[in-house]
């Protein structure tokens, strides 16, 4: 803070709040500049059907191609974007860019017509008054089938301002998109809360997946979440699958989908497009079972 509070002025205004404000303003300006300069990009990580491993969707994960520091992951700038409010325009850009990209794949890549795209929404973005209108505009402008779009929100968001959250979720779903709870199990949602929220998917946090093949307690917890999902008629996605043991265990538990380095790391659009073109079975083609969401 002292460094960014600035040169000789720091002596006079030696005040933590002042320093914080200056730092925030500088961080916001940097992020704003990067956004205007087109330095952000979206990587996509495959989400697969379990147990077949067939590609059914991708999660959009933002990166910053920093001119000096190289390719930066979201952990280095998302918290700052949240604090400074720049997450609202940045999140909007990710939404628009990933819907544009996936709509293009739907049109151009044979058999990719049912590929779905998951997009992370931060709490601040979710609470932004313009969110529903912005999502509606992006859906319209990209031409994407809203039924192929999943918005991921976190458990902690569900815990505050419950009524407003529920009504926003209903408005979003009325647009045709689906809702996933990200990092499920790391927050504090009680089971009774879960029933009140109009959601479609539970994403089981990597922390629970890590030791399922070695720790019986963790395996029991994962099984409980999968069964909870089934009882509430939700899809379940296991995050952070890295080993074949984890894969077969989750398949045996009846977890619907999986995501993790075992299948694929997040990658740029060209790489994903190559995957889509070679797999010839992307999207959902389960014979006779109708819609994935049914
Ligand atoms: P997330 O939404 O839970 O995304 C999954 C994260 O786990 C990604 O990290 C992904 O690369 C990583 N991951 C997936 N499989 C594995 C695995 O097998 N092993 C390991 N070690 N990691 C795995 P990433 O891309 O660094 O993103 C971190 C977080 O940043 C995301 O967690 C999400 O909360 C946030 N984030 C990313 N993009 C956006 C965005 O556009 N908007 C917002 N608001 N948040 C974003
Ligand atoms: Mg996510
Ligand atoms: Mg997650
Ligand atoms: Mg996570």
CSV table of C-alpha atoms and ligand atoms in Angstrom, one decimal:
chain,number,residue,atom,x,y,z
A,1,UNK,CA,0.0,0.0,0.0
A,2,UNK,CA,2.8,2.4,0.9
A,3,UNK,CA,4.3,2.0,-2.5
A,4,UNK,CA,1.2,2.9,-4.5
A,5,UNK,CA,0.1,5.6,-2.0
A,6,UNK,CA,2.7,7.5,-3.8
A,7,UNK,CA,5.9,9.4,-3.4
A,8,UNK,CA,6.1,12.5,-1.2
A,9,UNK,CA,2.3,12.6,-0.7
A,10,UNK,CA,2.4,9.5,1.4
A,11,UNK,CA,4.1,11.4,4.2
A,12,UNK,CA,1.3,13.9,4.5
A,13,UNK,CA,-1.6,11.5,4.0
A,14,UNK,CA,-0.2,8.6,5.9
A,15,UNK,CA,-3.6,7.0,6.2
A,16,UNK,CA,-4.4,3.4,5.5
A,17,UNK,CA,-7.8,4.2,4.0
A,18,UNK,CA,-6.3,6.8,1.7
A,19,UNK,CA,-3.7,4.3,0.5
A,20,UNK,CA,-6.4,1.7,0.0
A,21,UNK,CA,-8.5,4.0,-2.1
A,22,UNK,CA,-5.5,5.0,-4.2
A,23,UNK,CA,-4.6,1.4,-4.7
A,24,UNK,CA,-8.1,0.4,-5.6
A,25,UNK,CA,-8.4,3.3,-8.1
A,26,UNK,CA,-5.1,2.2,-9.7
A,27,UNK,CA,-6.1,-1.4,-9.8
A,28,UNK,CA,-9.4,-0.5,-11.4
A,29,UNK,CA,-7.7,1.7,-13.9
A,30,UNK,CA,-5.3,-1.1,-14.8
A,31,UNK,CA,-8.0,-3.6,-15.3
A,32,UNK,CA,-10.1,-1.1,-17.3
A,33,UNK,CA,-7.1,-0.4,-19.5
A,34,UNK,CA,-6.5,-4.2,-20.0
A,35,UNK,CA,-10.2,-4.7,-20.9
A,36,UNK,CA,-10.1,-1.9,-23.4
A,37,UNK,CA,-6.9,-3.2,-24.9
A,38,UNK,CA,-8.3,-6.6,-25.4
A,39,UNK,CA,-5.9,-8.3,-23.1
A,40,UNK,CA,-8.4,-10.7,-21.5
A,41,UNK,CA,-9.2,-14.0,-23.2
A,42,UNK,CA,-11.3,-17.0,-22.5
A,43,UNK,CA,-10.1,-20.5,-22.1
A,44,UNK,CA,-12.5,-23.4,-22.1
A,45,UNK,CA,-12.3,-26.6,-20.1
A,46,UNK,CA,-14.3,-29.7,-21.3
A,47,UNK,CA,-17.0,-31.2,-19.1
A,48,UNK,CA,-17.7,-34.8,-19.9
A,49,UNK,CA,-20.4,-37.4,-19.5
A,50,UNK,CA,-19.6,-40.0,-16.9
A,51,UNK,CA,-18.8,-42.8,-17.4
A,52,UNK,CA,-18.3,-42.5,-21.2
A,53,UNK,CA,-16.0,-39.5,-21.0
A,54,UNK,CA,-17.9,-37.9,-24.0
A,55,UNK,CA,-17.5,-34.2,-24.2
A,56,UNK,CA,-20.9,-32.5,-23.4
A,57,UNK,CA,-19.9,-29.0,-22.5
A,58,UNK,CA,-17.2,-26.5,-21.7
A,59,UNK,CA,-16.6,-24.1,-18.8
A,60,UNK,CA,-15.5,-20.6,-19.7
A,61,UNK,CA,-12.5,-19.5,-17.6
A,62,UNK,CA,-11.0,-16.1,-18.0
A,63,UNK,CA,-7.3,-15.3,-18.4
A,64,UNK,CA,-5.3,-12.1,-18.7
A,65,UNK,CA,-2.6,-11.9,-21.3
A,66,UNK,CA,-0.6,-9.3,-19.5
A,67,UNK,CA,2.0,-7.5,-21.6
A,68,UNK,CA,4.8,-7.9,-19.1
A,69,UNK,CA,3.7,-10.6,-16.7
A,70,UNK,CA,2.5,-13.2,-19.2
A,71,UNK,CA,-0.6,-15.2,-19.0
A,72,UNK,CA,-2.4,-14.7,-15.7
A,73,UNK,CA,-5.0,-16.9,-14.1
A,74,UNK,CA,-8.2,-15.6,-12.5
A,75,UNK,CA,-7.0,-16.0,-9.0
A,76,UNK,CA,-4.5,-13.2,-9.6
A,77,UNK,CA,-7.1,-10.6,-10.7
A,78,UNK,CA,-10.7,-11.8,-10.1
A,79,UNK,CA,-10.6,-10.8,-6.4
A,80,UNK,CA,-9.3,-7.3,-7.4
A,81,UNK,CA,-12.0,-7.0,-10.1
A,82,UNK,CA,-14.6,-7.9,-7.4
A,83,UNK,CA,-13.3,-5.3,-5.0
A,84,UNK,CA,-13.1,-2.5,-7.6
A,85,UNK,CA,-16.4,-3.4,-9.3
A,86,UNK,CA,-14.7,-4.0,-12.6
A,87,UNK,CA,-16.0,-7.5,-12.4
A,88,UNK,CA,-19.3,-6.2,-13.8
A,89,UNK,CA,-17.9,-5.1,-17.2
A,90,UNK,CA,-15.3,-7.9,-17.2
A,91,UNK,CA,-17.9,-10.6,-16.4
A,92,UNK,CA,-20.1,-9.2,-19.1
A,93,UNK,CA,-17.3,-9.4,-21.6
A,94,UNK,CA,-16.7,-13.1,-20.6
A,95,UNK,CA,-20.4,-13.9,-21.0
A,96,UNK,CA,-20.6,-12.2,-24.4
A,97,UNK,CA,-17.4,-13.6,-25.7
A,98,UNK,CA,-18.1,-17.2,-24.6
A,99,UNK,CA,-21.7,-17.2,-25.9
A,100,UNK,CA,-20.4,-15.8,-29.2
A,101,UNK,CA,-17.8,-18.5,-29.5
A,102,UNK,CA,-20.0,-21.4,-28.5
A,103,UNK,CA,-22.8,-20.2,-30.9
A,104,UNK,CA,-20.2,-20.2,-33.7
A,105,UNK,CA,-19.2,-23.8,-32.8
A,106,UNK,CA,-22.9,-24.7,-32.8
A,107,UNK,CA,-23.2,-23.4,-36.3
A,108,UNK,CA,-19.9,-24.5,-37.8
A,109,UNK,CA,-18.8,-27.7,-36.2
A,110,UNK,CA,-20.6,-30.9,-37.1
A,111,UNK,CA,-22.1,-32.6,-34.1
A,112,UNK,CA,-21.3,-29.7,-31.7
A,113,UNK,CA,-24.9,-28.4,-31.9
A,114,UNK,CA,-25.7,-29.4,-28.4
A,115,UNK,CA,-22.5,-28.4,-26.7
A,116,UNK,CA,-23.2,-26.3,-23.6
A,117,UNK,CA,-21.3,-23.5,-22.1
A,118,UNK,CA,-20.9,-22.8,-18.3
A,119,UNK,CA,-20.1,-19.3,-17.3
A,120,UNK,CA,-19.1,-18.1,-13.8
A,121,UNK,CA,-20.9,-15.2,-12.3
A,122,UNK,CA,-19.4,-13.4,-9.3
A,123,UNK,CA,-21.5,-12.3,-6.4
A,124,UNK,CA,-21.1,-8.6,-7.3
A,125,UNK,CA,-22.1,-9.3,-10.9
A,126,UNK,CA,-25.1,-11.3,-9.7
A,127,UNK,CA,-26.3,-8.4,-7.5
A,128,UNK,CA,-25.8,-5.9,-10.3
A,129,UNK,CA,-29.3,-4.5,-11.1
A,130,UNK,CA,-28.7,-4.8,-14.9
A,131,UNK,CA,-27.7,-8.5,-14.8
A,132,UNK,CA,-30.9,-10.1,-16.2
A,133,UNK,CA,-31.2,-7.5,-19.0
A,134,UNK,CA,-27.5,-8.0,-19.9
A,135,UNK,CA,-27.9,-11.7,-20.1
A,136,UNK,CA,-31.0,-11.4,-22.2
A,137,UNK,CA,-29.2,-9.0,-24.6
A,138,UNK,CA,-26.1,-11.3,-24.9
A,139,UNK,CA,-28.4,-14.3,-25.6
A,140,UNK,CA,-30.2,-12.4,-28.3
A,141,UNK,CA,-27.1,-10.9,-29.9
A,142,UNK,CA,-25.1,-14.1,-29.9
A,143,UNK,CA,-28.0,-16.1,-31.2
A,144,UNK,CA,-27.1,-19.0,-28.9
A,145,UNK,CA,-29.8,-21.4,-27.8
A,146,UNK,CA,-30.4,-20.3,-24.1
A,147,UNK,CA,-30.9,-23.9,-23.2
A,148,UNK,CA,-27.3,-24.5,-23.9
A,149,UNK,CA,-26.1,-21.9,-21.4
A,150,UNK,CA,-25.3,-22.6,-17.7
A,151,UNK,CA,-24.6,-19.8,-15.3
A,152,UNK,CA,-22.5,-20.8,-12.3
A,153,UNK,CA,-23.0,-19.1,-9.0
A,154,UNK,CA,-21.5,-19.9,-5.6
A,155,UNK,CA,-23.1,-21.2,-2.5
A,156,UNK,CA,-22.1,-18.2,-0.4
A,157,UNK,CA,-24.3,-16.0,-2.7
A,158,UNK,CA,-27.3,-18.0,-1.8
A,159,UNK,CA,-26.8,-17.2,1.8
A,160,UNK,CA,-27.3,-13.4,1.5
A,161,UNK,CA,-30.4,-11.6,0.5
A,162,UNK,CA,-32.2,-14.8,-0.1
A,163,UNK,CA,-35.5,-13.4,-1.5
A,164,UNK,CA,-33.7,-11.1,-4.0
A,165,UNK,CA,-31.5,-14.0,-5.1
A,166,UNK,CA,-34.4,-16.4,-5.6
A,167,UNK,CA,-36.3,-13.8,-7.8
A,168,UNK,CA,-33.2,-13.1,-9.9
A,169,UNK,CA,-32.7,-16.9,-10.4
A,170,UNK,CA,-36.3,-17.2,-11.5
A,171,UNK,CA,-35.8,-14.3,-14.0
A,172,UNK,CA,-32.7,-15.9,-15.4
A,173,UNK,CA,-34.3,-19.3,-15.8
A,174,UNK,CA,-37.2,-17.6,-17.5
A,175,UNK,CA,-34.7,-16.6,-20.2
A,176,UNK,CA,-34.1,-20.4,-20.7
A,177,UNK,CA,-30.7,-20.7,-19.1
A,178,UNK,CA,-29.8,-23.2,-16.5
A,179,UNK,CA,-28.2,-22.6,-13.1
A,180,UNK,CA,-25.4,-24.4,-11.4
A,181,UNK,CA,-24.1,-24.1,-7.8
A,182,UNK,CA,-20.3,-24.0,-8.1
A,183,UNK,CA,-17.9,-25.4,-5.5
A,184,UNK,CA,-20.7,-27.1,-3.8
A,185,UNK,CA,-19.9,-28.3,-0.3
A,186,UNK,CA,-17.4,-25.5,0.6
A,187,UNK,CA,-20.1,-23.0,1.7
A,188,UNK,CA,-22.8,-23.3,4.3
A,189,UNK,CA,-26.0,-24.0,2.5
A,190,UNK,CA,-28.3,-26.1,4.5
A,191,UNK,CA,-30.4,-28.7,2.8
A,192,UNK,CA,-33.6,-26.8,3.4
A,193,UNK,CA,-32.1,-23.7,1.7
A,194,UNK,CA,-31.2,-25.8,-1.3
A,195,UNK,CA,-34.8,-26.8,-2.0
A,196,UNK,CA,-35.9,-23.1,-2.2
A,197,UNK,CA,-33.5,-22.2,-5.0
A,198,UNK,CA,-34.4,-22.8,-8.6
A,199,UNK,CA,-31.2,-24.6,-9.6
A,200,UNK,CA,-30.4,-27.4,-12.0
A,201,UNK,CA,-26.9,-28.5,-11.3
A,202,UNK,CA,-24.6,-29.1,-8.3
A,203,UNK,CA,-20.8,-28.9,-9.0
A,204,UNK,CA,-19.1,-30.9,-6.3
A,205,UNK,CA,-15.9,-29.0,-5.3
A,206,UNK,CA,-12.5,-30.4,-6.0
A,207,UNK,CA,-11.7,-30.5,-2.3
A,208,UNK,CA,-14.2,-33.4,-2.0
A,209,UNK,CA,-13.0,-35.2,-5.1
A,210,UNK,CA,-9.3,-35.1,-4.2
A,211,UNK,CA,-9.2,-37.9,-1.8
A,212,UNK,CA,-12.3,-39.9,-2.7
A,213,UNK,CA,-10.2,-42.8,-4.0
A,214,UNK,CA,-8.1,-42.9,-0.8
A,215,UNK,CA,-10.3,-41.7,2.0
A,216,UNK,CA,-13.5,-43.6,2.7
A,217,UNK,CA,-15.0,-40.6,4.5
A,218,UNK,CA,-14.5,-38.4,1.5
A,219,UNK,CA,-16.0,-41.1,-0.7
A,220,UNK,CA,-19.0,-41.2,1.6
A,221,UNK,CA,-19.4,-37.4,1.4
A,222,UNK,CA,-19.2,-37.4,-2.4
A,223,UNK,CA,-21.8,-40.2,-2.5
A,224,UNK,CA,-24.1,-38.2,-0.2
A,225,UNK,CA,-23.9,-35.2,-2.5
A,226,UNK,CA,-24.6,-37.3,-5.6
A,227,UNK,CA,-27.7,-38.8,-3.8
A,228,UNK,CA,-28.8,-35.4,-2.7
A,229,UNK,CA,-28.6,-34.3,-6.3
A,230,UNK,CA,-30.6,-37.2,-7.4
A,231,UNK,CA,-33.2,-36.7,-4.7
A,232,UNK,CA,-33.6,-33.0,-5.8
A,233,UNK,CA,-33.6,-34.0,-9.5
A,234,UNK,CA,-30.3,-32.1,-10.1
A,235,UNK,CA,-27.4,-33.0,-12.3
A,236,UNK,CA,-24.1,-33.5,-10.5
A,237,UNK,CA,-20.7,-32.4,-11.9
A,238,UNK,CA,-17.5,-33.6,-10.1
A,239,UNK,CA,-14.8,-31.0,-10.4
A,240,UNK,CA,-11.1,-31.6,-10.4
A,241,UNK,CA,-11.0,-35.3,-11.5
A,242,UNK,CA,-7.3,-36.1,-12.0
A,243,UNK,CA,-7.1,-39.9,-11.8
A,244,UNK,CA,-8.7,-43.0,-13.3
A,245,UNK,CA,-9.6,-44.2,-9.8
A,246,UNK,CA,-11.6,-41.0,-9.1
A,247,UNK,CA,-13.3,-41.4,-12.5
A,248,UNK,CA,-14.4,-44.9,-11.9
A,249,UNK,CA,-15.5,-44.3,-8.4
A,250,UNK,CA,-17.6,-41.3,-9.4
A,251,UNK,CA,-19.1,-43.2,-12.3
A,252,UNK,CA,-20.0,-46.0,-9.9
A,253,UNK,CA,-21.7,-43.5,-7.5
A,254,UNK,CA,-23.8,-42.3,-10.4
A,255,UNK,CA,-22.4,-38.8,-10.7
A,256,UNK,CA,-23.7,-37.4,-14.0
A,257,UNK,CA,-20.7,-35.4,-15.3
A,258,UNK,CA,-17.1,-34.7,-14.6
A,259,UNK,CA,-14.4,-32.1,-15.2
A,260,UNK,CA,-10.7,-32.3,-14.6
A,261,UNK,CA,-7.2,-32.6,-15.8
A,262,UNK,CA,-7.7,-36.4,-16.4
A,263,UNK,CA,-10.0,-35.4,-19.3
A,264,UNK,CA,-8.6,-32.1,-20.4
A,265,UNK,CA,-7.1,-28.9,-19.1
A,266,UNK,CA,-8.6,-25.5,-19.9
A,267,UNK,CA,-7.4,-24.4,-23.3
A,268,UNK,CA,-7.8,-21.7,-25.9
A,269,UNK,CA,-10.6,-21.9,-28.5
A,270,UNK,CA,-8.5,-23.3,-31.3
A,271,UNK,CA,-7.5,-26.3,-29.2
A,272,UNK,CA,-11.1,-26.9,-28.1
A,273,UNK,CA,-12.3,-26.6,-31.7
A,274,UNK,CA,-9.8,-29.3,-32.7
A,275,UNK,CA,-11.2,-31.5,-29.9
A,276,UNK,CA,-14.7,-30.9,-31.1
A,277,UNK,CA,-13.9,-31.7,-34.7
A,278,UNK,CA,-12.1,-34.9,-33.9
A,279,UNK,CA,-14.5,-36.3,-31.3
A,280,UNK,CA,-17.5,-36.5,-33.7
A,281,UNK,CA,-19.6,-37.1,-30.7
A,282,UNK,CA,-19.7,-33.8,-28.9
A,283,UNK,CA,-22.9,-32.5,-27.6
A,284,UNK,CA,-25.6,-34.8,-26.3
A,285,UNK,CA,-26.7,-37.7,-28.4
A,286,UNK,CA,-28.1,-40.1,-25.9
A,287,UNK,CA,-30.5,-42.0,-28.1
A,288,UNK,CA,-34.1,-41.7,-27.1
A,289,UNK,CA,-33.5,-40.0,-23.8
A,290,UNK,CA,-34.5,-36.7,-25.2
A,291,UNK,CA,-33.1,-33.5,-23.7
A,292,UNK,CA,-30.1,-33.7,-21.4
A,293,UNK,CA,-32.1,-31.7,-18.9
A,294,UNK,CA,-35.2,-33.9,-19.0
B,1,LIG,P1,-14.1,-22.7,-10.8
B,1,LIG,O1,-15.2,-22.0,-11.4
B,1,LIG,O2,-14.4,-23.7,-9.7
B,1,LIG,O3,-13.3,-23.4,-12.0
B,1,LIG,C1,-12.6,-24.6,-11.9
B,1,LIG,C2,-11.1,-24.3,-11.6
B,1,LIG,O4,-10.5,-25.5,-11.3
B,1,LIG,C3,-10.4,-23.7,-12.8
B,1,LIG,O5,-9.3,-22.9,-12.4
B,1,LIG,C4,-9.8,-25.0,-13.5
B,1,LIG,O6,-8.7,-24.8,-14.3
B,1,LIG,C5,-9.4,-25.8,-12.2
B,1,LIG,N1,-9.4,-27.2,-12.5
B,1,LIG,C6,-10.2,-27.9,-13.3
B,1,LIG,N2,-9.9,-29.2,-13.2
B,1,LIG,C7,-8.8,-29.3,-12.4
B,1,LIG,C8,-8.0,-30.4,-12.0
B,1,LIG,O7,-8.2,-31.6,-12.3
B,1,LIG,N3,-7.0,-30.1,-11.1
B,1,LIG,C9,-6.7,-28.9,-10.7
B,1,LIG,N4,-5.7,-28.7,-9.8
B,1,LIG,N5,-7.5,-27.8,-11.1
B,1,LIG,C10,-8.5,-28.0,-11.9
B,1,LIG,P2,-9.0,-21.4,-12.9
B,1,LIG,O8,-9.2,-21.4,-14.4
B,1,LIG,O9,-7.7,-21.0,-12.4
B,1,LIG,O10,-10.2,-20.6,-12.2
B,1,LIG,C11,-10.2,-20.4,-10.8
B,1,LIG,C12,-11.5,-19.8,-10.4
B,1,LIG,O11,-11.6,-18.4,-10.9
B,1,LIG,C13,-12.8,-20.4,-10.9
B,1,LIG,O12,-13.1,-21.6,-10.2
B,1,LIG,C14,-13.8,-19.3,-10.8
B,1,LIG,O13,-14.2,-19.3,-9.5
B,1,LIG,C15,-12.9,-18.1,-11.1
B,1,LIG,N6,-13.2,-17.7,-12.5
B,1,LIG,C16,-12.6,-18.1,-13.6
B,1,LIG,N7,-13.2,-17.4,-14.7
B,1,LIG,C17,-14.1,-16.5,-14.2
B,1,LIG,C18,-15.0,-15.6,-14.8
B,1,LIG,O14,-15.0,-15.4,-16.0
B,1,LIG,N8,-15.7,-14.9,-13.9
B,1,LIG,C19,-15.7,-15.1,-12.5
B,1,LIG,N9,-16.5,-14.3,-11.8
B,1,LIG,N10,-14.9,-16.0,-12.0
B,1,LIG,C20,-14.1,-16.7,-12.8
B,2,LIG,MG1,-17.0,-22.5,-12.1
B,3,LIG,MG1,-15.9,-24.7,-9.4
B,4,LIG,MG1,-13.7,-24.8,-7.7
